[in-house]
Short mmCIF file of C-alpha atoms in Angstrom, two decimals:
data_model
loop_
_atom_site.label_atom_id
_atom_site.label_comp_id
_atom_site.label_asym_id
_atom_site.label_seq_id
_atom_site.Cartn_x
_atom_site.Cartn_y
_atom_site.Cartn_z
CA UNK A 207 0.00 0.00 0.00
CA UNK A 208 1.14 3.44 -1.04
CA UNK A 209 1.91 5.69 1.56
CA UNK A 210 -0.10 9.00 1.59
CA UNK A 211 1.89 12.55 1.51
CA UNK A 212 -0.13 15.38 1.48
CA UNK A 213 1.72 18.89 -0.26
CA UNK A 214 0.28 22.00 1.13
CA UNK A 215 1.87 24.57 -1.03
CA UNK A 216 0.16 27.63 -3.01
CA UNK A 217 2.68 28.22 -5.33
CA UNK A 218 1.54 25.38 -7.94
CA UNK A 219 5.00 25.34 -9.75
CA UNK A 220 6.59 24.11 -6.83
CA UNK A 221 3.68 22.11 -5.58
CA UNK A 222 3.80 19.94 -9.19
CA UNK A 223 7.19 19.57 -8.80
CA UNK A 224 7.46 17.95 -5.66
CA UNK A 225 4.40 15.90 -6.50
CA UNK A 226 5.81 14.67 -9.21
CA UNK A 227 9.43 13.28 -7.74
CA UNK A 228 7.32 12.10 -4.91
CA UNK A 229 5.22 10.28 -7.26
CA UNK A 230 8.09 8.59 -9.07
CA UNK A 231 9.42 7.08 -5.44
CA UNK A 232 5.64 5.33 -5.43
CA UNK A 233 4.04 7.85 -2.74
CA UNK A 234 0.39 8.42 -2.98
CA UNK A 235 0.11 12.54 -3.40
CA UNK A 236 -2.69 14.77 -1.69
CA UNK A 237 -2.13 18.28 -2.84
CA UNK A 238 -3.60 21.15 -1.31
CA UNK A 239 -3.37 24.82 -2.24
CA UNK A 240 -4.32 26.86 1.22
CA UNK A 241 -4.32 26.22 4.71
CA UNK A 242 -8.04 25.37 4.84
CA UNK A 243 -7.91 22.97 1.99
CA UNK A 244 -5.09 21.01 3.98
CA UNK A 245 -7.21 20.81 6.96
CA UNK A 246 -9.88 19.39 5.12
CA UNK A 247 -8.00 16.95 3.07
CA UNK A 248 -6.10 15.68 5.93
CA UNK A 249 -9.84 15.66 8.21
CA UNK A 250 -10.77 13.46 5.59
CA UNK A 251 -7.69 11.13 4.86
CA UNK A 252 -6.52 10.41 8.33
CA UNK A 253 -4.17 7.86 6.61
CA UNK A 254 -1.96 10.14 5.45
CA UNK A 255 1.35 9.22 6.95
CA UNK A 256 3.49 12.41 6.22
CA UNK A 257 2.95 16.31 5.16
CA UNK A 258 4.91 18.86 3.92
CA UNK A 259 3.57 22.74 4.48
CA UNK A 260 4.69 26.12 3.08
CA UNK A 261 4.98 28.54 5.89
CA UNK A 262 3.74 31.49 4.38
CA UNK A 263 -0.31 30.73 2.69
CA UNK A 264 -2.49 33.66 1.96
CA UNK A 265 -5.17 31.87 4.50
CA UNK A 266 -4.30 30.12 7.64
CA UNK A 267 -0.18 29.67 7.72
CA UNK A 268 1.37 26.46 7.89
CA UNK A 269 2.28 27.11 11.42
CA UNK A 270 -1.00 26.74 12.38
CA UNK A 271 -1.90 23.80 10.31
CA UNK A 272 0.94 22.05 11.94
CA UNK A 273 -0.76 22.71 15.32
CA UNK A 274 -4.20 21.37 14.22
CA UNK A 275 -1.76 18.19 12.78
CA UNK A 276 -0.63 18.05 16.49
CA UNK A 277 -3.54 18.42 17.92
CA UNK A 278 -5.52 15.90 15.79
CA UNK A 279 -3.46 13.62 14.12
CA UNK A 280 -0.06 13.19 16.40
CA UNK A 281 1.21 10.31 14.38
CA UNK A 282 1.51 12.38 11.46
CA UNK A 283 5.40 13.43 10.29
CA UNK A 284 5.68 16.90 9.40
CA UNK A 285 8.73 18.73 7.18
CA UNK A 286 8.11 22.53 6.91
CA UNK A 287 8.99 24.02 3.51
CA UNK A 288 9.62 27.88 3.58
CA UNK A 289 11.98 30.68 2.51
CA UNK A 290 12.10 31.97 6.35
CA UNK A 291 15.63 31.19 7.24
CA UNK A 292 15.75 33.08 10.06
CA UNK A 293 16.91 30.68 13.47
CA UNK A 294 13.67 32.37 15.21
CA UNK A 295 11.83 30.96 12.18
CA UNK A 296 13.16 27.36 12.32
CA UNK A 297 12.48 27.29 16.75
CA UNK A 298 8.51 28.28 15.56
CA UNK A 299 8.45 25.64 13.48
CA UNK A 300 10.01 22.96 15.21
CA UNK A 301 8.17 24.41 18.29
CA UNK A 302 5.36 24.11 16.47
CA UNK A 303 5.26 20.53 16.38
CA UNK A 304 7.76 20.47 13.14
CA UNK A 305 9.61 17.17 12.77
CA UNK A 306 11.97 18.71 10.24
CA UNK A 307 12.84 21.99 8.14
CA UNK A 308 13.92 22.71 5.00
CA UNK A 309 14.38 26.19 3.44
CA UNK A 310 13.64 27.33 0.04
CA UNK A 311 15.18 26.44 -2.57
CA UNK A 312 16.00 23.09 -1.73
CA UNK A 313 17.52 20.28 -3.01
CA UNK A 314 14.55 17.51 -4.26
CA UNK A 315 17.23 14.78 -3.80
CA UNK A 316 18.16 15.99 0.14
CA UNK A 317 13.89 16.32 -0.03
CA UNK A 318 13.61 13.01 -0.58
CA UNK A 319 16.02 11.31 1.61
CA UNK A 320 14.55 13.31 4.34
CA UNK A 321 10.79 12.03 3.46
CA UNK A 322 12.56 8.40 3.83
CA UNK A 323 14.09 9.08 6.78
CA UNK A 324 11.12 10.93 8.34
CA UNK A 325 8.63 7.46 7.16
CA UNK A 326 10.99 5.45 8.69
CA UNK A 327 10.54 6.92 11.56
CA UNK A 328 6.31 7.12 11.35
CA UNK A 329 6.17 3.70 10.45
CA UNK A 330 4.84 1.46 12.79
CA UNK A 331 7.26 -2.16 13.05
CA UNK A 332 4.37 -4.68 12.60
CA UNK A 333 7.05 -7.69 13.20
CA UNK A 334 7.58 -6.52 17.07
CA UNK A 335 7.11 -9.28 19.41
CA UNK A 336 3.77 -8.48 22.19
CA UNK A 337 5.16 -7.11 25.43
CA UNK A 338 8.31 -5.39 23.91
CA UNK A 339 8.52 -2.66 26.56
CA UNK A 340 11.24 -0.19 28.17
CA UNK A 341 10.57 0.80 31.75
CA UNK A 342 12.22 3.32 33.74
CA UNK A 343 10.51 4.18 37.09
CA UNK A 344 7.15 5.74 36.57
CA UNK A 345 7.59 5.39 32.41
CA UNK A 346 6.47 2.37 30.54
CA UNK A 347 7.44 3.09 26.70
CA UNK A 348 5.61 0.34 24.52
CA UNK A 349 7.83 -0.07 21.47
CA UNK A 350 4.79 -1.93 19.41
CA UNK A 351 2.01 0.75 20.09
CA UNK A 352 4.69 3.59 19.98
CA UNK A 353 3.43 4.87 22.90
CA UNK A 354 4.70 6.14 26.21
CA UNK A 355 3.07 5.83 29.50
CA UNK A 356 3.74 8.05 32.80
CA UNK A 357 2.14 6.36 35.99
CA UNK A 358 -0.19 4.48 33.63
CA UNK A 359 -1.17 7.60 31.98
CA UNK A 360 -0.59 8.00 27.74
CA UNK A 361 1.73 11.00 27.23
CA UNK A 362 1.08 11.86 23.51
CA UNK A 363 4.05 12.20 21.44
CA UNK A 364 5.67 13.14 17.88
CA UNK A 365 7.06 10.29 15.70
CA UNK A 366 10.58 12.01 16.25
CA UNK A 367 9.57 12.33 20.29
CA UNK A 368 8.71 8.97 20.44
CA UNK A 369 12.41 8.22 18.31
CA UNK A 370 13.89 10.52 21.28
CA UNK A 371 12.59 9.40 23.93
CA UNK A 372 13.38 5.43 22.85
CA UNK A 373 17.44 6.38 22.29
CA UNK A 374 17.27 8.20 25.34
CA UNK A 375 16.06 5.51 27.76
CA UNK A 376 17.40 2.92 26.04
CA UNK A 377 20.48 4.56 27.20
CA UNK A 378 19.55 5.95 30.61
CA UNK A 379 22.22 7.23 32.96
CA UNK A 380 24.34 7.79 29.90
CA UNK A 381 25.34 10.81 28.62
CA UNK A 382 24.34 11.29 25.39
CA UNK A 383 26.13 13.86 22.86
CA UNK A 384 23.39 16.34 20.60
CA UNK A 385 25.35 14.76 17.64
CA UNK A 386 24.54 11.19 18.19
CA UNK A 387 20.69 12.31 19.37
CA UNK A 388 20.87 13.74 15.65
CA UNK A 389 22.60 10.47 14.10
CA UNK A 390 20.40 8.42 16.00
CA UNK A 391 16.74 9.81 15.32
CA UNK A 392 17.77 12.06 12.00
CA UNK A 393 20.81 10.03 10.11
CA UNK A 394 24.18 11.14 8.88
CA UNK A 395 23.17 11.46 5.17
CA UNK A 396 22.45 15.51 6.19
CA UNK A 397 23.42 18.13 8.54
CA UNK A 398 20.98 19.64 10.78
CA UNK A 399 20.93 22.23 13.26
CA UNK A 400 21.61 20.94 16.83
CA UNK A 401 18.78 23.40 17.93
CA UNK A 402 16.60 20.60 16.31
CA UNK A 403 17.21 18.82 19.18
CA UNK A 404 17.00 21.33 22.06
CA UNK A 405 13.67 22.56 20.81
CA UNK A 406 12.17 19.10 20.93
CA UNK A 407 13.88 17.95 23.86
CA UNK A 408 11.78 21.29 25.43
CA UNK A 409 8.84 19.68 23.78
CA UNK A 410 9.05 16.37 25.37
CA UNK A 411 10.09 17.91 28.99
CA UNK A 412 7.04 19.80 29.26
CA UNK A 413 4.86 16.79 28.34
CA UNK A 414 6.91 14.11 31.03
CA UNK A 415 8.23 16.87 33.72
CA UNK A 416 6.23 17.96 36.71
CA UNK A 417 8.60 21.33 36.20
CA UNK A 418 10.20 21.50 32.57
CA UNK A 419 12.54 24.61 34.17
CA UNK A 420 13.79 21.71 36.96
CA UNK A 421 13.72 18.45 35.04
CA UNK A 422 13.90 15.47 36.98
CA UNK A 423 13.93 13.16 34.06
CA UNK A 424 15.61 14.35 30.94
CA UNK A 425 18.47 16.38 32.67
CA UNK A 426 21.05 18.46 30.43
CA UNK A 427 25.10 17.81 30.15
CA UNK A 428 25.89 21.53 29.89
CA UNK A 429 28.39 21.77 26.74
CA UNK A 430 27.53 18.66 24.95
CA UNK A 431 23.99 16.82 25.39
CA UNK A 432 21.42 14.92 27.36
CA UNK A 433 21.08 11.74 29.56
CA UNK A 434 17.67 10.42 30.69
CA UNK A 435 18.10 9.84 35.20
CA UNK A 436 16.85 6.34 35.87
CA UNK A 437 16.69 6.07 39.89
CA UNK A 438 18.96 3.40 41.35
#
């Protein structure tokens, strides 16, 4: 079965470009012109697995259709497209709820290796034996349902939270460098901005930690990375 993409774009040069490489890798291609067109393509294709959304519509912005993705469809992988460069641009989107960012122009190869790598990521592993579980105190993170549980409560996360998350207390009481958070959860076949990681490492602390400003659980190594406490 194909999976589903959905292009919100309004500039319909670039949108018929993408569509078509995307096509040619054997995607199945939603396009969508506006904001409120998105949100009522992807209200009524909740299979879509992945979207990629200009920033800057003449209707609602893709900011905000990444927050009704969020909100609504958490499973969803998201890739902003945009010619805002800015850093303060990037933390929005990522803040946002952004799983990746790419500014215009772009490369369609470097496009499409990061739609594989982002997939990869969505994808559910059907294969995964029944009880395949990480525990760490209060957490329970259930590798088949991607899903993690805080004192038997769901805590809803982002494919690339959940990706986090799983490196993280796989590897508890280790310190773990920004650069192999990136490796790990994003590849090597690209560079990326090690604020990719800070922003959603904020994102997950303020869904797991009674006080994101004092956190218990995901602690920083000042000067290089993270390392997820596990109590003795």
């Amino acid at each position: 079965m194909k999976e589903k993409i959905l292009i919100l774009e309004d500039e319909i040069g670039i949108r018929s470009f993408v569509s078509i490489n995307l096509k040619r890798e054997g995607y199945e291609i939603i396009e969508a012109g506006t904001g409120q067109e998105a949100l009522e393509k992807i209200s009524k294709e909740p299979d879509i697995k992945l979207a990629l959304l200009d920033v800057m519509l003449p209707d609602i912005s893709g900011i905000e259709v990444c927050k009704f993705i969020r909100q609504n469809f958490d499973q969803v992988g998201v890739i902003m497209l945009t010619a805002k460069a800015q850093e303060d641009d990037k933390i929005e989107g990522f803040i946002s709820g952004a799983d990746d960012y790419m500014v215009k122009p772009f490369s369609i190869k470097e496009l499409l290796v990061r739609v594989s790598a982002l997939l990869r990521r969505v994808k559910k592993d059907e294969n995964l034996s029944k009880g395949n579980e990480i525990v760490s105190d209060s957490f329970v993170l259930n590798l088949d349902k991607r899903k993690l549980f805080k004192d038997n409560e769901e805590i809803e996360l982002t494919p690339t939270e959940f990706s986090i998350v799983k490196y993280l207390m796989k590897n508890s009481n280790q310190s773990l460098s920004r650069d192999q958070i990136l490796n790990e959860v994003w590849g090597t076949n690209y560079l990326y901005d090690f604020k990719i990681v800070d922003v959603n490492i904020r994102r997950i602390r303020n869904k797991i930690e009674e006080d994101p400003s004092k956190p218990k659980y995901i602690q920083t190594v000042w000067g290089y990375g993270y390392c997820f406490r596990k109590e003795e």
